Coordinates of C-alpha atoms and ligand atoms in Angstrom, one line a residue:
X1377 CA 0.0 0.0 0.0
X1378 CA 3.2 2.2 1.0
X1379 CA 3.9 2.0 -2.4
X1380 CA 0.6 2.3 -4.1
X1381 CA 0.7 5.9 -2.1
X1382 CA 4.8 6.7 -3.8
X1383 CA 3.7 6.6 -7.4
X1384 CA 0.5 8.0 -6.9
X1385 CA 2.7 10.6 -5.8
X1386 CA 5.2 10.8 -8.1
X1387 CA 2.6 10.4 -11.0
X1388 CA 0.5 13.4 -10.0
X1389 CA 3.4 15.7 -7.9
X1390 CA 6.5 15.2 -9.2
X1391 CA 6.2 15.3 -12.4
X1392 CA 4.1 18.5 -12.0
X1393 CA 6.9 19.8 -10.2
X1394 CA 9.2 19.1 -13.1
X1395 CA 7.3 21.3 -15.5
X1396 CA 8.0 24.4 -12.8
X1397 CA 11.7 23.9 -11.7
X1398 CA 14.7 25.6 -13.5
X1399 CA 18.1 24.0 -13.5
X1400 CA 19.4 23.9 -10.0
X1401 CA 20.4 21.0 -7.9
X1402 CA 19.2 19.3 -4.9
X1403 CA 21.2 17.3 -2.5
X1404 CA 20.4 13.6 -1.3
X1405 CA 17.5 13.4 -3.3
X1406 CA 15.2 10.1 -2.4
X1407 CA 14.4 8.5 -5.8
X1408 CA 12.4 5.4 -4.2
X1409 CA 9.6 7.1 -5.4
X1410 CA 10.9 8.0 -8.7
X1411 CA 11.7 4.5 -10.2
X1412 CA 8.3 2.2 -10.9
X1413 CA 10.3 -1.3 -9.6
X1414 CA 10.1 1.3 -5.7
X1415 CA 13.7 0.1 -5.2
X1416 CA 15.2 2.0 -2.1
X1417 CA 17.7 4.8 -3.4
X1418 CA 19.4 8.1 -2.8
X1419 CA 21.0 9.8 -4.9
X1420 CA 23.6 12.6 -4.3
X1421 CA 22.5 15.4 -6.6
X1422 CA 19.7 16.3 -8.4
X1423 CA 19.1 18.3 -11.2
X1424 CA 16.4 19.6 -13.8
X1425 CA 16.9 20.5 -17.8
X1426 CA 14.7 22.5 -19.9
X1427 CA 17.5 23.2 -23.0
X1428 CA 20.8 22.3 -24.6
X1429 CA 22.5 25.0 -22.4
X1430 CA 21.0 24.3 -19.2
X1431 CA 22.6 20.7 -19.6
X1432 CA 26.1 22.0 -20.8
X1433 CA 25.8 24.2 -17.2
X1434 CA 25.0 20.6 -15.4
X1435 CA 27.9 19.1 -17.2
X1436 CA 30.0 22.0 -16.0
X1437 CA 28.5 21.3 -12.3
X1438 CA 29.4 17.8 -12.6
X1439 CA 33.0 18.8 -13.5
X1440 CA 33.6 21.2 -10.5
X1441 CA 32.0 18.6 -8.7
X1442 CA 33.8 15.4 -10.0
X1443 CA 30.9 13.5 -10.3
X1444 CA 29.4 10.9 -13.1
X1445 CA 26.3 12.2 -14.5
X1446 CA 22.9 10.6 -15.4
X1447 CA 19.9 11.0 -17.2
X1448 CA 16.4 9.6 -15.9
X1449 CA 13.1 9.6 -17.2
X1450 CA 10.3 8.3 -15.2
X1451 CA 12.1 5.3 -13.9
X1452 CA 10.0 2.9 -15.5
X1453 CA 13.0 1.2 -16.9
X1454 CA 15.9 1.2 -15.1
X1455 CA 17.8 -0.4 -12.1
X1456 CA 19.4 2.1 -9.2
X1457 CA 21.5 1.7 -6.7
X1458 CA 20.6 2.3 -3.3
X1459 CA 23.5 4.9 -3.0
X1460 CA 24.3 6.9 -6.6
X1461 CA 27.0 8.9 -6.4
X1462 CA 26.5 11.9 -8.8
X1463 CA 24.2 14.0 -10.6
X1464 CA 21.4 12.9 -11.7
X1465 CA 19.5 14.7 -14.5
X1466 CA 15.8 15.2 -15.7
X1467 CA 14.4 16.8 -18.7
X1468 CA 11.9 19.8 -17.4
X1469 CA 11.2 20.4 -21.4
X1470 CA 7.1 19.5 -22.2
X1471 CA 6.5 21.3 -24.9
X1472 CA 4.7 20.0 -27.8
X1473 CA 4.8 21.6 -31.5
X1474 CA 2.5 20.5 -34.3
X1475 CA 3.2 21.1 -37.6
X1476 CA 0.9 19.3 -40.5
X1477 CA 2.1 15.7 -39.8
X1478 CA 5.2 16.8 -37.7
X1479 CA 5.0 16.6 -33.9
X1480 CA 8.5 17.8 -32.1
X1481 CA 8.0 17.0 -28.4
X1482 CA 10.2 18.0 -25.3
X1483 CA 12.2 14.8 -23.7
X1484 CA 10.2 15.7 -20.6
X1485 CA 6.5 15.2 -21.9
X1486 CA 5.3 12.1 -20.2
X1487 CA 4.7 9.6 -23.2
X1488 CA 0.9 8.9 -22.8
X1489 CA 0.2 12.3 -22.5
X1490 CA 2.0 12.5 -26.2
X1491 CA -0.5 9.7 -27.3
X1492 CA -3.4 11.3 -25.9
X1493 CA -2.9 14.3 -27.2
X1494 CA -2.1 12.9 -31.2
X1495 CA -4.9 11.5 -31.2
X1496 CA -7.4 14.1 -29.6
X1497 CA -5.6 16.4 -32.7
X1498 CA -6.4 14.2 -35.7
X1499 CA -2.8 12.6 -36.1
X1500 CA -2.8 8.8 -35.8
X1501 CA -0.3 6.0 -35.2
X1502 CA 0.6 6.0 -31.8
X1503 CA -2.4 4.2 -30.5
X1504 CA -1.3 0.9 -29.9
X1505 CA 1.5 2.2 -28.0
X1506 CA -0.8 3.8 -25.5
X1507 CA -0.1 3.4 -21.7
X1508 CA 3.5 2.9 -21.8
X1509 CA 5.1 4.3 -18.8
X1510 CA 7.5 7.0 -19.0
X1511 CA 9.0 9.8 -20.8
X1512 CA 9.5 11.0 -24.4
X1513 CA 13.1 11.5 -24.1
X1514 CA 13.7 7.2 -23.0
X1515 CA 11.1 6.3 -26.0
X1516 CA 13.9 6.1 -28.7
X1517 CA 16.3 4.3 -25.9
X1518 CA 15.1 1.3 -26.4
X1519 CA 12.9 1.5 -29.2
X1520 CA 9.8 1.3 -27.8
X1521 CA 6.9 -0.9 -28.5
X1522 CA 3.7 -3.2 -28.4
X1523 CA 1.3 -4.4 -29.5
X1524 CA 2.7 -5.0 -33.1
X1525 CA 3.8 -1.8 -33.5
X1526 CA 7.4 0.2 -32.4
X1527 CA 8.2 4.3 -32.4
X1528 CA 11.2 3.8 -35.3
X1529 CA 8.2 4.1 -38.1
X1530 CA 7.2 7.6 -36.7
X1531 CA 11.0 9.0 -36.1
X1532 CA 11.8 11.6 -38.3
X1533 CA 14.7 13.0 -36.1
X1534 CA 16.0 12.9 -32.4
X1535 CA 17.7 16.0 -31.3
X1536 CA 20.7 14.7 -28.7
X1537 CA 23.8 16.5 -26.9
X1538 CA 26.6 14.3 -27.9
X1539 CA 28.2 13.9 -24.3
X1540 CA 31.3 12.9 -26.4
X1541 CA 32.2 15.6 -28.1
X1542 CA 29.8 18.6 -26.1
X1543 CA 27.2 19.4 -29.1
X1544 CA 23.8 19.5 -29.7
X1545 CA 23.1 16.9 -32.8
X1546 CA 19.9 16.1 -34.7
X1547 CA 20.4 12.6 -35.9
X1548 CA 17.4 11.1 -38.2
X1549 CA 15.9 7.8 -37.8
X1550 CA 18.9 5.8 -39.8
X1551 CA 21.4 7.3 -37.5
X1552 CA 19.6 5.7 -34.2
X1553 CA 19.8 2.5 -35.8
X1554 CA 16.7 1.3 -34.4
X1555 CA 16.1 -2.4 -33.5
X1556 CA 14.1 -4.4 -31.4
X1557 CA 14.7 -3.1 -27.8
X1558 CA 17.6 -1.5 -29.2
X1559 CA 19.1 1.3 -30.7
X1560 CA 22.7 3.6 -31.1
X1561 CA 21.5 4.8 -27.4
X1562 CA 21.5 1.5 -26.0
X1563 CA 24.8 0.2 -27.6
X1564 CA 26.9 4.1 -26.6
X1565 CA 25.4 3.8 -23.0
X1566 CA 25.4 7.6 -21.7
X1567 CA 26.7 9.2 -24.6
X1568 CA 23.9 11.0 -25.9
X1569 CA 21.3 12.8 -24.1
X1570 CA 17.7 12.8 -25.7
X1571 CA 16.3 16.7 -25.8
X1572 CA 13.9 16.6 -28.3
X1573 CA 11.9 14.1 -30.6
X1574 CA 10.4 14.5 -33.8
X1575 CA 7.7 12.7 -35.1
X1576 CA 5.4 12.1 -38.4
X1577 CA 1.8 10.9 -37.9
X1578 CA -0.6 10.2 -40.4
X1579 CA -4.3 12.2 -40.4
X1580 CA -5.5 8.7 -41.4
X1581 CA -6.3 6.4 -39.2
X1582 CA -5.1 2.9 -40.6
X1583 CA -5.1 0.0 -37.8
X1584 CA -2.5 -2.4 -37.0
X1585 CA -4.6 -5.4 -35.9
X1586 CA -2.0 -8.3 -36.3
X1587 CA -0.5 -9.0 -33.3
X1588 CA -2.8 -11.5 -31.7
X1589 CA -4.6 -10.6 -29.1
X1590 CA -6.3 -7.5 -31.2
X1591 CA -7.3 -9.8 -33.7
X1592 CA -10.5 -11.1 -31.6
X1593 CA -11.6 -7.7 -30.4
X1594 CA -15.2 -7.1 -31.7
X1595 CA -15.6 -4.3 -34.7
X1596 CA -16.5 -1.6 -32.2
X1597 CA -13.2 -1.9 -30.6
X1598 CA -11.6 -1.1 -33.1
X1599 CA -13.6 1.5 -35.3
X1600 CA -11.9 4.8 -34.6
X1601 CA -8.1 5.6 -33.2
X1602 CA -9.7 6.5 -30.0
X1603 CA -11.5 3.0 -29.5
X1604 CA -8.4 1.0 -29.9
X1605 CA -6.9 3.3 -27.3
X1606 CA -9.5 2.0 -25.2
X1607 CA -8.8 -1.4 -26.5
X1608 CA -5.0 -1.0 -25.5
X1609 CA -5.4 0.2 -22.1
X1610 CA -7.7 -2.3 -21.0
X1611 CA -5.8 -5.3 -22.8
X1612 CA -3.2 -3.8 -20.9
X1613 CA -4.5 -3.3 -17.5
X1614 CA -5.6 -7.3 -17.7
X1615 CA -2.4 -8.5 -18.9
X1616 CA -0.1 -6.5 -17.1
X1617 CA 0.8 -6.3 -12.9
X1618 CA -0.1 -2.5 -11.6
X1619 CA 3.1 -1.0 -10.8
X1620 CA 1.5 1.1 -8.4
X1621 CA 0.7 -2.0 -6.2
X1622 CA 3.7 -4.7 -6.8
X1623 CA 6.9 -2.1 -8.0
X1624 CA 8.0 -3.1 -11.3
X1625 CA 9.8 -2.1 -15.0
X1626 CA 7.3 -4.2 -16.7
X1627 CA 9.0 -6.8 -19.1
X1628 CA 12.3 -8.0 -17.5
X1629 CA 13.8 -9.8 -19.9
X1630 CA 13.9 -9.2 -24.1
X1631 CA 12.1 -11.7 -25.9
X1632 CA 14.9 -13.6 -27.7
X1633 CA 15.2 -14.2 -31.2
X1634 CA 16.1 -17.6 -32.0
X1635 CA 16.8 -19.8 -35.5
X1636 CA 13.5 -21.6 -37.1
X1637 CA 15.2 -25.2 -36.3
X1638 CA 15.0 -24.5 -32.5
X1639 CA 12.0 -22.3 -32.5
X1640 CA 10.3 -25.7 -34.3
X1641 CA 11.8 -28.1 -31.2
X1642 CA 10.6 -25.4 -28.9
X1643 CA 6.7 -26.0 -30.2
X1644 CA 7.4 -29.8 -30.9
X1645 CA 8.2 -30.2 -27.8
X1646 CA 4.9 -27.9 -26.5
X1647 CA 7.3 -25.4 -24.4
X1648 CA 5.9 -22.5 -26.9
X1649 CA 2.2 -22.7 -29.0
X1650 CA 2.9 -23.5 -32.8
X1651 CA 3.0 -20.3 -34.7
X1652 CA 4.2 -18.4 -31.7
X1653 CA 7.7 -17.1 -32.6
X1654 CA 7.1 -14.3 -34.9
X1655 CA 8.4 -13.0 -38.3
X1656 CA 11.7 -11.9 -36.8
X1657 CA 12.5 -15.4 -35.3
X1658 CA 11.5 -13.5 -31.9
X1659 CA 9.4 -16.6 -29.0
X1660 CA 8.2 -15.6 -26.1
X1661 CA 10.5 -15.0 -22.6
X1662 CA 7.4 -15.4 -20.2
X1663 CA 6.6 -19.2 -22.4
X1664 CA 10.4 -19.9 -21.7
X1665 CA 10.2 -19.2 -18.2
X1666 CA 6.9 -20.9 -17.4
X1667 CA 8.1 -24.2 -19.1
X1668 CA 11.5 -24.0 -16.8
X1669 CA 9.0 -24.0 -14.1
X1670 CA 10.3 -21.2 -12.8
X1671 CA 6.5 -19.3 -11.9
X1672 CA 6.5 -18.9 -8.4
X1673 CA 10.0 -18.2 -8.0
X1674 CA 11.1 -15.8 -5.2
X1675 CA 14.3 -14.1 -3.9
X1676 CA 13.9 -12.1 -0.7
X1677 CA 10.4 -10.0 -1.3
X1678 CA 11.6 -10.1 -4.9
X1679 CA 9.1 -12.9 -7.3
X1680 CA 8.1 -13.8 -10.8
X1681 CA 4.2 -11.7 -11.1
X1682 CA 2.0 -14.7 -11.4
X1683 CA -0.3 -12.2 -14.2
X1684 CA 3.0 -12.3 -16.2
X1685 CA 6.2 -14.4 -16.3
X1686 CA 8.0 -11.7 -17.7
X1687 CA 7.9 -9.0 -14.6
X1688 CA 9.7 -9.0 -11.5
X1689 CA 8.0 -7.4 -8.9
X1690 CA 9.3 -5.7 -5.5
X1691 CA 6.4 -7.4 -2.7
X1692 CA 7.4 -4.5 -0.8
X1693 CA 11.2 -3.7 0.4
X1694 CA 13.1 -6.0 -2.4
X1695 CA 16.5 -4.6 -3.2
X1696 CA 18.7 -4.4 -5.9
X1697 CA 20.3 -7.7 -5.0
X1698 CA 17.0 -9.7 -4.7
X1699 CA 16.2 -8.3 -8.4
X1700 CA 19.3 -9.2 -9.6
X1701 CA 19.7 -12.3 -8.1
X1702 CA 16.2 -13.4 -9.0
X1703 CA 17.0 -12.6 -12.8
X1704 CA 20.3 -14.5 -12.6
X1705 CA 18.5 -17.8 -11.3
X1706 CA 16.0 -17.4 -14.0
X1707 CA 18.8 -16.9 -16.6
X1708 CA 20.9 -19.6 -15.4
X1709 CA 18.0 -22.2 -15.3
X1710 CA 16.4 -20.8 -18.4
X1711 CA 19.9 -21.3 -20.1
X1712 CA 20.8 -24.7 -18.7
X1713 CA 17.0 -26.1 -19.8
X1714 CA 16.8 -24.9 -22.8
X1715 CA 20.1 -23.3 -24.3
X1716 CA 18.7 -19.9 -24.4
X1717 CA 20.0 -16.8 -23.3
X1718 CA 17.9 -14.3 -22.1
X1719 CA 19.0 -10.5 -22.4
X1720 CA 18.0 -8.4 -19.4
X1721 CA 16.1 -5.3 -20.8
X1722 CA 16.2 -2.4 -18.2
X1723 CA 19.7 -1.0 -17.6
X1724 CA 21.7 -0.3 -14.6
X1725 CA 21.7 3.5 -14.0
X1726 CA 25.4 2.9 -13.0
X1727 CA 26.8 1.8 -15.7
X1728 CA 25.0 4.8 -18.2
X1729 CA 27.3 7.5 -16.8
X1730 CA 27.5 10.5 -19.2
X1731 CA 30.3 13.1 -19.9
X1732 CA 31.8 14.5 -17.7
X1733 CA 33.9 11.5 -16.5
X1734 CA 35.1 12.0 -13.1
X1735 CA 38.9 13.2 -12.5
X1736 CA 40.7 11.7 -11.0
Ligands
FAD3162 C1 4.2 -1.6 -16.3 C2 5.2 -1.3 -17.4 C3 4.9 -1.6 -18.7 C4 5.8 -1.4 -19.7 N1 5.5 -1.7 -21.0 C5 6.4 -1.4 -22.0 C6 6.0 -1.7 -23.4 O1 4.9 -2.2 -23.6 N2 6.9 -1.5 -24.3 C7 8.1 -0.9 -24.0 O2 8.9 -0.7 -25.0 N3 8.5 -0.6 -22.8 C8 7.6 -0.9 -21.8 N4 8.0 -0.6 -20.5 C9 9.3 0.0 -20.2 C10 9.4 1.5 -20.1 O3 8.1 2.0 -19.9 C11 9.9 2.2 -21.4 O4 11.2 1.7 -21.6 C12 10.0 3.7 -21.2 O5 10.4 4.3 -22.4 C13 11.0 4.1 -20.1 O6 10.8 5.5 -19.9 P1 11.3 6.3 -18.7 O7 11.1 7.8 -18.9 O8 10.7 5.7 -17.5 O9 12.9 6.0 -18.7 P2 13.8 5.6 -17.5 O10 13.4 4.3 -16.9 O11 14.0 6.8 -16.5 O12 15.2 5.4 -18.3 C14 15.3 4.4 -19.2 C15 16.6 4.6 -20.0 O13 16.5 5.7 -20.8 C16 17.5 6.6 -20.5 N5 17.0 8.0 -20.6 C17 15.9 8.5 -20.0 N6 15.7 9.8 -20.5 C18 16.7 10.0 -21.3 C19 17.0 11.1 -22.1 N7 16.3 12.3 -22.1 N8 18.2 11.1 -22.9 C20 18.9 9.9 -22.9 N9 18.6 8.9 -22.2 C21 17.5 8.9 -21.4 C22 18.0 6.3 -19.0 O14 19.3 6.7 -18.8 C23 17.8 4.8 -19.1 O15 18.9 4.2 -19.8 C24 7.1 -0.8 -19.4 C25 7.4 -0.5 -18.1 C26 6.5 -0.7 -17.1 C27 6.8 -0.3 -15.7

């Protein structure tokens, strides 16, 4: 219930407060509240940015300070420490331009406000990826998607500061080198920092009805952009553990994508339903783990969510090490069952540090 009452918070307060604060830092900032898994953290600095300037002045604070910095969007997909030494960094920018089919949004606007708001404007596309937690600025991170459908066919540019080098880029969808769960960001951890995102949206609304589950909905869930919104959230919502109640970063591990040979002994042998992998090779994590019988596996107040193999829930005061240690065991057996590795999808906050590195 604790935590129920820390994202209800941080949903409704803080990021309010983000919209209002200029760049300035805080000290010993409590982030437990800030991350959806409600892992216990503190970190030592704080520190908001609305523009490519304000973060250059961070970087500079970061310098004098010699501290790591690092960049954070809602916490709905990454790991923290329980102590972080450095600075970490949010984006205060919300604003959202419209131009015909262009949309250029602020790395700060929370995501499902973005698809809300498309939508309520004419401009279509973004529907099935409706209720994602999180930010604008982590969407491209990891390439974000569901329900058949991914941000890389709406990115017309992503408007970064290149840690590296200082300056303020605009790379277009071919430079991210977008992939499943992966992009440029994810393979230069902490090199670039998202400010801005542009997007192209269609003023016609054409469905994308093949993944599975939105193939049985009945007609009038899926007659108007709007209604397979609906659709989303509540598919969602059924599937899905509330994070609100049991703290988690949704799915824990990438679906892997594996050769037709063993995908075909996977459904021979019943582990995953016939037809299940999908055009990229890609089978289902949660099928994988079931079949190891790994369901009602625990570490500490750390567990596999019964609603869904795939998340790993805090029961209430789980640490780091019970995640971690939970997600090795399922690796391990996962691996020694069936051969398969399975890649962990949210990232340490540790190991992302941007520019400046520390001196010294
Ligand atoms: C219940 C639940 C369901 C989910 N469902 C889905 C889903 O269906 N599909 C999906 O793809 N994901 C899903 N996720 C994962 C998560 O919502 C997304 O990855 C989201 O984009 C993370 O956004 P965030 O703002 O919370 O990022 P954070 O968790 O704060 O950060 C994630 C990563 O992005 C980096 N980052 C954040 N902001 C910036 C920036 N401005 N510049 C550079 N780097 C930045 C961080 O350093 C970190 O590496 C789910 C998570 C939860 C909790």
């Amino acid at each position: 219930m604790i935590i129920s009452q820390q994202y209800t918070l941080f949903d409704k307060i803080t990021v309010k407060a983000k919209r209002t604060m200029p760049f300035e830092h805080r000290k010993e900032v409590d982030l437990s509240s800030c991350n959806t898994l409600g892992l216990p953290s503190v970190c030592q600095y704080i520190g908001r940015f609305q523009s490519v300037s304000d973060l250059q002045h961070a970087f500079e604070f970061a310098e004098n300070q010699v501290v790591p910095c690092f960049v954070m969007g809602g916490g709905s997909n990454i790991l923290l420490p329980e102590y972080l030494s450095g600075l970490v960094l949010f984006s205060s920018d919300e604003s959202i331009h419209i131009e015909g089919e262009e949309v250029t949004v602020g790395a700060g606007v929370v995501w499902d406000d973005l698809v809300e708001k498309t939508l309520k404007t004419g401009l279509f596309g973004l529907e099935n990826l409706s209720s994602i937690p999180g930010t604008v600025g982590a969407a491209p991170i990891q390439n974000i998607g569901a329900y058949g459908v991914e941000l890389d066919r709406f990115v017309v540019s992503v408007e970064v500061l290149d840690a590296q080098s200082g300056l303020a880029a605009t790379l277009t969808a071919d430079d991210c080198q977008f992939q499943y769960r992966d992009s440029l960001f994810k393979r230069h951890p902490g090199r670039f920092v998202v400010t801005r995102l542009t997007l192209k949206l269609s003023p016609r609304f054409e469905p994308v009805l093949a993944y599975q589950d939105l193939q049985n909905l009945p007609a009038q869930s899926i007659a108007s952009p709007q209604a397979v919104r609906r659709a989303i959230q509540s598919l969602r919502a059924r599937k899905l553990p509330d994070y609100r109640i049991f703290g988690n970063v949704g799915s824990f591990f990438k679906n892997p994508s594996l050769s037709k040979t063993v995908i075909e002994t996977l459904e021979q042998a019943q582990v995953i339903q016939r037809n299940a992998g999908n055009a990229q090779g890609k089978v289902s994590a949660a099928a994988l783990i079931q079949a190891a019988g790994l369901g009602d596996l625990s570490v500490g107040q750390a567990g596999i969510s019964p609603r869904h193999h795939l998340v790993l829930e805090n029961r209430g005061g789980a640490t780091l090490t019970d995640i971690l240690t939970l997600a090795s065991f399922i690796q391990d057996r996962v691996k020694t069952r069936f051969g398969i590795g399975l890649e962990i999808e949210p990232q340490q906050l540790t190991q992302l540090v941007h520019a400046p590195n520390p001196k010294g």
